[in-house]
Coordinates of C-alpha atoms in Angstrom, one line a residue:
M6 CA -0.7 57.6 -64.1
R7 CA -2.6 54.5 -62.7
R8 CA -2.4 56.0 -59.2
Y9 CA -3.7 59.4 -60.5
I10 CA -6.7 57.7 -62.2
V11 CA -7.5 55.7 -59.1
G12 CA -7.3 58.8 -56.9
L13 CA -9.4 60.8 -59.3
L14 CA -12.2 58.1 -59.4
A15 CA -12.1 57.8 -55.6
T16 CA -12.4 61.6 -55.2
V17 CA -15.4 61.7 -57.6
G18 CA -17.0 58.8 -55.8
A19 CA -16.5 60.5 -52.4
L20 CA -18.0 63.8 -53.7
C21 CA -21.1 62.0 -55.0
L22 CA -21.5 60.3 -51.7
L23 CA -21.2 63.6 -49.9
A24 CA -23.9 65.1 -52.2
V25 CA -26.4 62.4 -51.4
V26 CA -25.6 62.6 -47.7
G27 CA -26.0 66.4 -47.8
L28 CA -29.5 66.1 -49.2
A29 CA -30.4 63.6 -46.5
V30 CA -29.1 66.0 -43.9
L31 CA -31.3 68.8 -45.2
I32 CA -34.3 66.6 -44.9
A33 CA -33.4 65.3 -41.5
T34 CA -32.7 68.7 -40.0
S35 CA -35.6 70.5 -41.6
P36 CA -38.0 72.5 -39.3
F37 CA -40.7 69.9 -40.0
S38 CA -38.7 67.0 -38.5
A39 CA -39.1 68.1 -34.8
R40 CA -42.2 67.1 -32.9
S41 CA -44.1 69.7 -30.9
L42 CA -44.5 68.4 -27.3
P43 CA -47.6 68.6 -25.2
Q44 CA -48.0 70.6 -22.0
A45 CA -48.4 67.4 -19.9
M46 CA -46.6 64.2 -20.7
V47 CA -45.1 61.0 -19.4
L48 CA -41.4 60.6 -20.3
S49 CA -40.6 57.1 -21.8
V50 CA -37.0 55.9 -21.2
D51 CA -35.9 52.7 -22.9
L52 CA -33.2 51.2 -20.7
R53 CA -33.3 47.7 -22.2
D54 CA -29.9 48.7 -23.4
V55 CA -28.3 51.1 -20.9
P56 CA -26.5 53.9 -22.7
P57 CA -22.7 53.7 -23.0
E58 CA -20.2 56.1 -21.5
S59 CA -19.1 57.3 -24.9
G60 CA -20.8 57.5 -28.3
G61 CA -17.9 55.7 -29.7
G62 CA -19.2 56.1 -33.2
D63 CA -21.4 53.0 -33.4
L64 CA -23.5 53.6 -36.5
L65 CA -25.9 50.8 -35.8
R66 CA -26.6 52.1 -32.2
G67 CA -26.6 55.8 -32.9
G68 CA -27.9 56.3 -36.4
L69 CA -26.3 58.3 -39.2
F70 CA -27.0 61.9 -38.1
A71 CA -26.4 61.8 -34.4
Q72 CA -24.1 60.4 -31.7
P73 CA -25.6 57.5 -29.7
R74 CA -27.0 59.0 -26.5
T75 CA -24.4 58.5 -23.7
I76 CA -25.1 57.9 -20.0
V77 CA -24.1 61.5 -19.3
D78 CA -26.6 62.7 -21.9
T79 CA -29.3 60.5 -20.4
I80 CA -28.6 61.6 -16.8
Q81 CA -28.7 65.3 -17.8
L82 CA -32.0 64.8 -19.6
L83 CA -33.5 63.2 -16.5
W84 CA -32.3 66.1 -14.4
Q85 CA -34.0 68.5 -16.8
A86 CA -37.2 66.4 -16.8
A87 CA -37.3 66.5 -13.0
D88 CA -37.5 70.3 -13.2
D89 CA -39.8 70.4 -16.2
P90 CA -43.5 71.0 -15.1
R91 CA -44.7 69.4 -18.3
V92 CA -43.2 66.0 -17.3
V93 CA -45.5 64.4 -14.8
G94 CA -44.0 60.9 -14.6
L95 CA -41.5 58.4 -15.9
F96 CA -42.1 55.1 -17.7
V97 CA -39.0 52.9 -18.0
D98 CA -38.5 49.8 -20.1
I99 CA -36.0 47.5 -18.3
G100 CA -34.0 44.6 -19.5
D101 CA -30.2 45.1 -19.6
E102 CA -29.0 42.6 -17.0
T103 CA -25.3 43.0 -17.9
A104 CA -24.9 46.8 -17.8
G105 CA -22.0 48.1 -15.8
L106 CA -23.0 48.8 -12.2
G107 CA -21.4 52.3 -12.1
R108 CA -23.8 53.4 -14.9
V109 CA -26.7 51.7 -13.1
Q110 CA -25.9 53.6 -9.9
E111 CA -25.8 56.9 -11.9
L112 CA -29.3 56.1 -13.3
R113 CA -30.6 55.1 -9.8
Q114 CA -29.5 58.5 -8.5
A115 CA -31.1 60.4 -11.3
I116 CA -34.4 58.4 -10.8
A117 CA -34.3 59.2 -7.1
H118 CA -33.8 62.9 -7.9
F119 CA -36.8 62.7 -10.3
R120 CA -39.0 61.0 -7.7
G121 CA -37.9 63.5 -5.1
K122 CA -39.7 66.2 -7.2
G123 CA -43.0 64.4 -6.4
K124 CA -43.2 62.6 -9.8
F125 CA -44.0 59.0 -10.3
A126 CA -41.6 56.4 -11.9
I127 CA -42.9 53.1 -13.2
G128 CA -40.9 50.3 -14.8
F129 CA -41.8 47.3 -16.9
A130 CA -39.7 44.2 -17.7
E131 CA -40.5 41.0 -19.6
S132 CA -38.1 39.1 -17.4
L133 CA -35.5 40.0 -14.7
G134 CA -32.2 38.3 -14.2
G135 CA -31.4 37.0 -17.6
D136 CA -28.8 34.2 -17.4
G137 CA -28.5 34.4 -13.6
A138 CA -24.9 35.7 -13.7
H139 CA -25.6 39.4 -13.3
L140 CA -28.2 41.7 -11.6
S141 CA -28.1 45.1 -13.3
D142 CA -31.7 45.1 -14.6
Y143 CA -33.2 44.4 -11.2
Y144 CA -30.8 46.7 -9.4
L145 CA -32.0 49.5 -11.7
A146 CA -35.6 48.5 -11.4
S147 CA -35.5 48.7 -7.6
A148 CA -35.0 52.5 -7.7
L149 CA -38.4 52.8 -9.3
E150 CA -41.7 53.4 -7.4
Q151 CA -43.4 50.4 -9.0
I152 CA -42.1 47.3 -10.9
W153 CA -44.2 45.4 -13.4
L154 CA -43.2 41.9 -14.6
Q155 CA -44.8 40.2 -17.6
P156 CA -46.9 37.0 -16.6
S157 CA -44.9 34.8 -19.0
G158 CA -41.5 36.1 -17.7
S159 CA -39.5 35.0 -14.7
F160 CA -37.5 36.4 -11.8
A161 CA -34.0 34.9 -12.1
V162 CA -31.8 37.4 -10.3
A163 CA -29.3 34.9 -8.8
G164 CA -26.3 37.1 -7.9
L165 CA -23.0 37.8 -9.5
A166 CA -20.6 35.3 -11.2
I167 CA -17.2 35.4 -12.8
E168 CA -16.1 32.8 -15.3
T169 CA -12.5 33.0 -16.7
P170 CA -11.1 30.6 -19.3
F171 CA -7.6 29.5 -18.6
L172 CA -5.8 28.6 -21.8
K173 CA -2.3 27.5 -20.7
E174 CA -2.8 23.7 -21.1
G175 CA -4.5 24.2 -24.5
L176 CA -1.7 26.5 -25.6
D177 CA 0.9 24.0 -24.4
R178 CA -0.7 21.3 -26.5
L179 CA -0.6 23.6 -29.5
G180 CA 3.1 24.3 -28.9
I181 CA 2.5 28.0 -28.0
R182 CA 4.1 29.5 -24.9
V183 CA 3.5 33.0 -23.4
E184 CA 6.5 35.1 -22.5
G185 CA 6.6 38.2 -20.4
G186 CA 5.7 38.9 -16.8
K187 CA 3.5 40.9 -14.4
R188 CA 3.9 43.1 -11.3
Y189 CA 2.6 41.6 -9.0
E190 CA 0.7 38.6 -7.7
Y191 CA -2.8 40.3 -7.8
K192 CA -2.5 41.3 -11.4
S193 CA -4.9 38.7 -12.7
A194 CA -5.4 39.6 -16.4
P195 CA -2.4 37.6 -17.6
D196 CA -3.4 34.5 -15.7
S197 CA -5.8 33.4 -18.5
F198 CA -2.7 32.7 -20.5
T199 CA -0.1 31.7 -17.9
E200 CA -2.1 29.6 -15.3
T201 CA -4.4 26.6 -15.3
G202 CA -6.8 28.2 -12.7
Y203 CA -7.1 31.2 -10.4
P204 CA -3.9 31.7 -8.3
P205 CA -4.8 32.1 -4.6
P206 CA -4.0 35.9 -4.5
A207 CA -6.2 36.6 -7.6
R208 CA -9.0 34.4 -6.3
E209 CA -8.9 36.2 -2.9
N210 CA -9.0 39.7 -4.6
L211 CA -11.7 38.9 -7.1
Q212 CA -13.9 37.3 -4.5
R213 CA -13.5 40.3 -2.3
L214 CA -14.6 42.5 -5.2
L215 CA -17.6 40.4 -5.9
D216 CA -18.6 40.4 -2.2
S217 CA -18.3 44.2 -2.1
L218 CA -20.5 44.7 -5.2
Y219 CA -23.1 42.2 -4.1
G220 CA -23.2 43.7 -0.6
Q221 CA -24.0 47.1 -2.0
F222 CA -26.8 45.6 -4.2
I223 CA -28.3 43.8 -1.1
D224 CA -28.1 47.0 1.0
D225 CA -29.7 49.2 -1.6
V226 CA -32.4 46.8 -2.7
S227 CA -33.4 45.8 0.8
R228 CA -33.9 49.5 1.6
E229 CA -35.8 50.3 -1.5
R230 CA -38.0 47.2 -1.4
H231 CA -38.5 47.1 2.4
I232 CA -37.1 43.6 2.6
E233 CA -34.7 42.6 5.4
A234 CA -31.2 42.0 4.0
G235 CA -30.9 38.4 5.3
R236 CA -34.3 37.6 3.9
L237 CA -33.4 39.1 0.5
R238 CA -30.2 37.0 0.3
Q239 CA -32.3 33.9 1.1
L240 CA -34.8 34.7 -1.7
I241 CA -32.0 35.3 -4.3
D242 CA -30.5 32.0 -3.3
T243 CA -33.8 30.2 -4.2
V244 CA -34.5 31.7 -7.6
P245 CA -35.9 31.4 -10.3
F246 CA -39.4 32.5 -9.3
T247 CA -42.6 32.9 -11.2
P248 CA -43.8 36.5 -11.5
E249 CA -46.6 35.7 -9.0
K250 CA -44.1 34.3 -6.5
A251 CA -41.9 37.4 -7.0
R252 CA -44.9 39.6 -6.3
E253 CA -45.8 37.6 -3.1
E254 CA -42.2 38.1 -1.8
K255 CA -42.4 41.8 -2.6
L256 CA -39.6 41.6 -5.1
I257 CA -41.9 43.3 -7.6
D258 CA -45.2 45.1 -7.4
R259 CA -47.5 44.0 -10.2
V260 CA -47.8 41.3 -12.7
G261 CA -49.1 42.3 -16.2
Y262 CA -48.2 43.2 -19.7
R263 CA -46.7 46.5 -20.9
A264 CA -50.2 47.8 -21.8
D265 CA -51.3 47.2 -18.3
A266 CA -48.4 49.1 -16.9
L267 CA -49.1 51.9 -19.3
D268 CA -52.7 52.0 -18.1
D269 CA -51.5 52.4 -14.6
A270 CA -49.2 55.2 -15.7
W271 CA -52.2 57.0 -17.3
T272 CA -54.2 56.7 -14.1
R273 CA -51.3 58.3 -12.2
A274 CA -50.8 61.0 -14.9
G275 CA -54.3 62.3 -14.6
N276 CA -55.6 64.0 -17.7
T277 CA -52.8 63.2 -20.1
R278 CA -52.1 60.1 -22.2
E279 CA -49.0 61.5 -24.0
L280 CA -46.0 59.2 -23.9
V281 CA -42.9 61.1 -25.1
T282 CA -39.7 59.3 -25.9
L283 CA -36.4 60.5 -24.5
A284 CA -35.2 61.2 -28.1
D285 CA -38.2 63.5 -28.8
Y286 CA -37.7 65.2 -25.4
A287 CA -34.0 65.8 -26.2
A288 CA -35.0 67.5 -29.5
D289 CA -37.5 69.8 -27.7
G290 CA -36.5 73.5 -27.6
E291 CA -38.7 74.3 -24.6
R292 CA -37.1 71.9 -22.0
P293 CA -35.1 73.7 -19.3
R294 CA -31.5 73.9 -20.4
P295 CA -28.8 75.0 -17.9
Q296 CA -27.1 78.2 -18.9
G297 CA -24.4 80.3 -17.3
D298 CA -20.9 79.4 -16.3
V299 CA -19.3 76.6 -18.2
V300 CA -17.9 73.4 -16.8
A301 CA -15.9 71.5 -19.4
M302 CA -16.5 67.7 -19.8
V303 CA -13.5 65.7 -21.0
R304 CA -14.0 62.0 -21.5
V305 CA -11.5 59.2 -21.2
S306 CA -13.6 56.2 -22.6
G307 CA -12.1 52.9 -23.6
A308 CA -8.6 51.5 -23.8
I309 CA -6.1 54.3 -23.5
V310 CA -3.8 54.4 -26.5
S311 CA -1.0 56.7 -27.8
G312 CA -1.9 59.1 -30.6
G313 CA -5.5 59.8 -31.6
G314 CA -8.5 57.7 -30.9
R315 CA -9.0 55.0 -33.5
G316 CA -12.8 54.5 -33.2
S317 CA -14.8 53.6 -36.2
P318 CA -18.4 54.8 -37.0
F319 CA -19.3 51.2 -37.4
S320 CA -17.9 49.9 -34.1
E321 CA -19.1 50.0 -30.5
E322 CA -15.6 49.8 -29.1
A323 CA -14.2 53.2 -28.1
T324 CA -10.5 54.0 -27.6
A325 CA -9.2 56.9 -25.7
G326 CA -6.4 58.5 -27.8
A327 CA -4.0 60.3 -25.5
D328 CA -3.3 63.1 -28.0
D329 CA -7.0 63.9 -28.3
I330 CA -7.5 64.0 -24.5
V331 CA -4.4 66.0 -23.8
E332 CA -5.5 68.6 -26.5
A333 CA -9.0 68.7 -25.0
L334 CA -7.6 69.4 -21.5
E335 CA -5.4 72.1 -22.9
Q336 CA -8.3 73.7 -24.8
A337 CA -10.5 73.6 -21.7
A338 CA -7.7 75.0 -19.5
A339 CA -7.2 77.9 -22.0
A340 CA -10.9 78.7 -22.5
K341 CA -11.8 81.8 -20.5
E342 CA -15.4 80.8 -20.1
V343 CA -14.5 77.4 -18.5
K344 CA -14.5 77.6 -14.8
A345 CA -13.7 74.0 -14.0
I346 CA -13.1 70.7 -15.7
L347 CA -14.9 67.4 -15.2
L348 CA -12.7 64.4 -16.3
R349 CA -15.1 61.5 -16.9
I350 CA -13.1 58.2 -16.9
D351 CA -14.4 54.8 -18.0
S352 CA -11.3 52.9 -18.9
P353 CA -9.8 49.5 -18.0
G354 CA -6.3 50.7 -18.8
G355 CA -3.9 51.1 -21.7
T356 CA -0.3 51.9 -22.5
Y357 CA 1.7 53.4 -19.7
P358 CA 3.1 56.4 -21.7
A359 CA -0.4 57.3 -23.0
A360 CA -2.0 57.2 -19.5
D361 CA 0.9 59.1 -18.1
A362 CA 0.5 61.8 -20.7
I363 CA -3.1 62.3 -19.7
A364 CA -2.1 62.5 -16.1
D365 CA 0.5 65.2 -16.9
A366 CA -2.1 67.2 -18.8
V367 CA -4.4 67.1 -15.8
G368 CA -1.7 68.5 -13.7
R369 CA -1.0 71.3 -16.2
A370 CA -4.7 72.2 -16.3
R371 CA -4.7 72.6 -12.6
S372 CA -1.5 74.7 -12.7
A373 CA -3.4 76.9 -15.2
G374 CA -5.9 77.6 -12.5
K375 CA -8.7 75.3 -13.5
P376 CA -10.0 72.8 -10.9
V377 CA -10.1 69.2 -12.3
I378 CA -12.7 66.9 -10.7
V379 CA -12.5 63.2 -11.7
S380 CA -15.8 61.3 -12.1
M381 CA -15.3 57.6 -12.5
G382 CA -17.8 55.4 -14.4
D383 CA -18.0 51.6 -14.5
V384 CA -14.2 51.1 -14.6
A385 CA -11.3 53.3 -13.9
A386 CA -8.5 50.8 -13.5
S387 CA -4.8 50.5 -14.1
G388 CA -4.0 53.2 -16.7
G389 CA -7.5 54.6 -16.1
Y390 CA -6.6 55.1 -12.5
L391 CA -3.3 56.6 -13.3
A392 CA -5.0 59.2 -15.5
A393 CA -7.1 60.2 -12.5
L394 CA -4.3 60.6 -10.0
R395 CA -3.6 64.3 -10.4
G396 CA -7.2 65.5 -10.2
D397 CA -8.2 67.9 -7.4
V398 CA -10.9 65.4 -6.2
I399 CA -11.6 61.8 -7.4
V400 CA -15.3 60.8 -7.2
A401 CA -16.2 57.2 -7.8
E402 CA -19.4 55.3 -7.7
P403 CA -19.4 52.7 -4.9
T404 CA -19.5 50.0 -7.6
T405 CA -16.8 51.5 -9.8
I406 CA -14.0 48.9 -10.4
T407 CA -10.8 50.8 -9.9
A408 CA -7.1 50.7 -8.8
S409 CA -5.4 47.7 -10.4
I410 CA -2.1 49.4 -9.7
G411 CA 0.3 47.2 -11.5
V412 CA 1.7 46.2 -14.9
F413 CA 2.2 43.3 -17.2
G414 CA 3.7 42.6 -20.6
L415 CA 3.0 39.4 -22.6
W416 CA 3.5 38.0 -26.1
P417 CA 3.1 34.6 -27.6
V418 CA 5.9 32.5 -29.0
A419 CA 4.9 29.7 -31.4
D420 CA 8.3 28.1 -32.2
K421 CA 7.2 24.6 -31.2
L422 CA 4.0 24.9 -33.1
L423 CA 5.9 25.9 -36.2
A424 CA 8.4 23.2 -35.8
S425 CA 5.6 20.6 -35.5
L426 CA 4.3 21.8 -38.9
G427 CA 7.7 21.7 -40.5
V428 CA 8.1 25.5 -40.6
N429 CA 11.6 26.9 -40.0
V430 CA 12.0 30.6 -39.2
E431 CA 15.5 32.1 -39.4
R432 CA 16.5 35.6 -38.2
L433 CA 19.1 38.1 -39.4
S434 CA 19.6 41.0 -37.0
V435 CA 21.9 43.7 -35.9
G436 CA 21.9 44.5 -32.1
A437 CA 21.9 42.1 -29.2
N438 CA 18.2 42.4 -28.4
A439 CA 16.8 42.9 -31.9
G440 CA 13.8 40.7 -32.3
M441 CA 13.5 40.0 -28.6
Y442 CA 9.7 40.2 -28.8
S443 CA 9.5 37.7 -31.7
M444 CA 6.6 35.4 -32.0
F445 CA 8.8 32.8 -33.8
Q446 CA 11.8 32.4 -31.5
P447 CA 11.9 32.5 -27.7
P448 CA 13.9 35.3 -25.9
T449 CA 17.2 34.6 -24.3
A450 CA 17.8 34.7 -20.5
E451 CA 19.3 38.2 -20.9
Q452 CA 16.3 39.4 -22.8
R453 CA 13.9 38.0 -20.2
A454 CA 15.9 40.0 -17.6
A455 CA 15.6 43.1 -19.7
V456 CA 11.8 42.7 -19.8
A457 CA 11.7 42.2 -16.1
R458 CA 13.7 45.4 -15.6
E459 CA 11.2 47.3 -17.8
L460 CA 8.3 45.9 -15.7
D461 CA 10.0 46.9 -12.5
H462 CA 10.6 50.4 -13.7
V463 CA 7.0 51.0 -14.8
Y464 CA 5.7 49.5 -11.6
A465 CA 8.0 51.7 -9.5
E466 CA 7.1 54.8 -11.3
F467 CA 3.3 54.0 -11.1
T468 CA 3.5 53.4 -7.3
R469 CA 5.6 56.5 -6.9
Q470 CA 2.9 58.6 -8.4
V471 CA 0.2 57.0 -6.3
A472 CA 2.3 57.8 -3.1
E473 CA 2.9 61.4 -4.2
F474 CA -0.6 62.4 -5.4
R475 CA -2.6 60.4 -2.9
K476 CA -0.2 61.3 -0.1
L477 CA 0.3 57.7 1.0
P478 CA 3.4 56.3 2.7
P479 CA 5.2 53.5 0.7
T480 CA 4.0 50.7 3.0
R481 CA 0.4 51.8 2.6
V482 CA 0.8 51.9 -1.2
D483 CA 2.2 48.4 -1.2
A484 CA -0.9 47.3 0.7
V485 CA -3.2 48.7 -2.0
A486 CA -1.1 48.0 -5.1
R487 CA 0.5 44.9 -6.6
G488 CA -2.3 44.7 -9.1
R489 CA -5.3 44.6 -6.6
V490 CA -8.7 45.7 -7.9
F491 CA -11.2 47.4 -5.6
S492 CA -14.8 48.5 -5.7
G493 CA -15.2 52.3 -5.4
A494 CA -16.4 51.8 -1.8
D495 CA -13.2 49.8 -0.8
A496 CA -11.0 52.2 -2.8
R497 CA -12.3 55.1 -0.6
R498 CA -11.6 53.1 2.6
N499 CA -8.1 52.6 1.3
G500 CA -7.5 56.3 0.4
L501 CA -7.4 55.8 -3.4
V502 CA -10.5 58.0 -4.1
D503 CA -11.9 60.9 -2.2
E504 CA -15.7 60.7 -2.5
L505 CA -18.5 58.3 -3.4
G506 CA -21.1 59.4 -5.8
G507 CA -21.9 60.1 -9.4
L508 CA -21.9 62.9 -11.9
Q509 CA -24.1 65.2 -9.9
L510 CA -21.7 65.1 -6.9
A511 CA -18.7 65.7 -9.1
L512 CA -20.4 68.7 -10.7
N513 CA -21.3 70.1 -7.2
I514 CA -17.7 69.8 -6.1
A515 CA -16.5 71.4 -9.4
K516 CA -18.8 74.3 -8.7
A517 CA -17.6 74.7 -5.2
K518 CA -13.9 74.6 -6.3
A519 CA -14.6 77.2 -9.0
G520 CA -16.5 79.5 -6.6
I521 CA -19.9 79.0 -8.2
A522 CA -22.9 79.1 -6.0
E523 CA -24.5 75.7 -5.3
N524 CA -27.9 76.7 -6.6
R525 CA -26.6 78.4 -9.8
A526 CA -27.1 76.5 -13.0
V527 CA -24.0 75.7 -15.2
E528 CA -23.6 74.4 -18.7
I529 CA -21.7 71.2 -19.1
R530 CA -19.8 71.6 -22.4
P531 CA -17.9 68.6 -24.0
F532 CA -14.3 69.2 -25.0
P533 CA -13.7 68.5 -27.8
P534 CA -17.1 69.3 -29.3
E535 CA -18.9 66.0 -30.2
T536 CA -19.2 65.1 -33.9
D537 CA -22.0 62.9 -35.2
N538 CA -21.6 59.7 -37.2
L539 CA -22.2 61.4 -40.5
Q540 CA -19.1 63.6 -39.9
K541 CA -17.0 60.6 -38.9
I542 CA -18.1 58.8 -42.1
V543 CA -17.2 61.9 -44.2
D544 CA -13.8 62.1 -42.5
A545 CA -13.2 58.4 -43.2
V546 CA -14.2 58.7 -46.8
L547 CA -12.0 61.8 -47.3
R548 CA -9.0 60.0 -45.6
L549 CA -9.4 57.2 -48.1
T550 CA -9.0 59.6 -51.0
G551 CA -6.0 61.3 -49.4
M552 CA -8.0 64.4 -48.2
Q553 CA -9.0 65.9 -44.9
S554 CA -12.4 67.4 -44.2
A555 CA -10.9 70.2 -42.1
A556 CA -8.4 71.2 -44.8
P557 CA -8.7 69.8 -48.4
T558 CA -5.0 69.0 -48.9
L559 CA -3.3 65.8 -50.0
A560 CA -2.0 63.7 -47.1
A561 CA 0.5 61.4 -49.0
S562 CA 3.1 61.8 -46.2
R563 CA 0.9 60.0 -43.8
E564 CA -0.2 57.2 -46.0
L565 CA 2.1 54.6 -44.5
R566 CA 1.2 55.4 -40.9
E567 CA -2.5 55.4 -41.6
F568 CA -2.2 52.1 -43.5
R569 CA -0.6 50.5 -40.5
E570 CA -3.4 51.9 -38.3
L571 CA -6.0 50.5 -40.6
L572 CA -4.3 47.0 -40.4
A573 CA -4.2 47.3 -36.6
R574 CA -7.9 47.8 -36.4
F575 CA -8.4 44.4 -38.0
G576 CA -5.8 42.8 -35.7
I577 CA -3.4 42.2 -38.6
A578 CA -0.6 44.4 -37.2
Q579 CA 0.7 44.8 -33.6
H580 CA 3.4 46.4 -31.5
A581 CA 4.6 43.3 -29.8
G582 CA 6.9 45.1 -27.4
S583 CA 4.5 47.5 -25.7
V584 CA 4.1 47.2 -21.9
R585 CA 0.4 47.7 -21.1
L586 CA -1.6 48.5 -18.0
P587 CA -4.2 46.0 -18.8
P588 CA -8.0 45.7 -18.4
L589 CA -9.6 43.2 -16.1
P590 CA -10.6 39.9 -17.7
P591 CA -13.6 40.4 -19.9
L592 CA -16.2 40.0 -17.2
W593 CA -17.7 43.4 -16.6
R594 CA -19.1 44.3 -20.0

């Protein structure tokens, strides 16, 4: 009876919430909420927070009634604005110094396309360079025709830096050891827990990665700013600069406030002083929208996990649920109107079975007659790279961080810590290896050998797939595997990706593979259809009451599983024995 009353009250509360939300939706979607746009305008794009790869459901970023605008959405709007005669120019607010370089290169290409239509592009920043450890804001700004910097700001673009905390000595003092292993010496993610500093192979590999990324930055900026590459390196090595010094060295164009930069935009725009935000432009029904043949867009964004994605409407962190992605690929392959599939990957890795399931679904989609073109974002490493392997063509940005062909499995053991606290843990078990991943008792020598065999098996299978689908001999695979990470540019030189470029290049290849004329417009349609944050909140509320929005039936049989998933989101529960294809150290976000 008590459970019945609690369920009834929860249902009544959910229905009341839905009624209030429904009224708000009617107001927000009324015909009076859209703004009528002028016939001549300057498009304002706020890139002080570069859009993410996936909406992910972050309520604070995206608002209640819409998904956050993704990088793909933003790129498509810039393409459309380039062809829209009403848009005469672009005004960009700059300030995200830590954005992923893959997304920055996507934006640079879209801005170049916009400028190629004879339209101006002006950018304003309060400061450039931030904490001196990254350079994304200036890399993006250098693609613009003119850069304005506020007089009270600074130019502090100092290069790229990696800082990795190594916890082994601290854990040793606490009485915590880390069990497990890795395959092989370049797989650097576990080193934070098992080493006291960078091992030589990891140091060599990460330094090469930094050199490649920085070299691309130098080449592109020196070309755009007409500064000799050697001189640009010298300037960056002597920052910070005052805005006036940066202008004298041709690193920027003008010093002034945002209002001054806008006045310059109005001078270039001619007779209009209409500044239209990207959000208003996206809501406009008159902007040019591609129609015709359909190219499906399937996203793999975030850590790859088994089952469905576990993203929350209140969280920025996206996860890529293998079940959802496999289903999306199956639907796209079966849809008659879909001529090709774009698989957009931005993932640092995940569990091997989940990544392998996505790779299998890619192969099945191709077998069904649909070309699958992979477009890589900031990161497509480890399990993210495995998911890409069976595509017809793999396209990466030159600064995409990819490969990391390797595996590791780790778990902590706190027996010494517990003993020092006077805590005794005893185990009762059936089966020789039951409890082998325990956090309270160390594994036996036989159990450590079993873990090593599992790692060997996963690594052998991963490298076998690389050899098969990239058509590389085993010796060549060994030279690019063992956990090494590459920039997209180095990955192409090593035969791990096919082409360097962004979404537009991947779309052009998809059209060619599908027999669609290059100059023919196509619709990029997401699979599955995107839902807004409101729908995600409704689904979450109904799940809490034991109901589903798609079918109002009780879900008592799934209560235990969903409760475990809820605990896992808060880090309370874990599957200690899973072997993961891991992300890089947390350096690139």
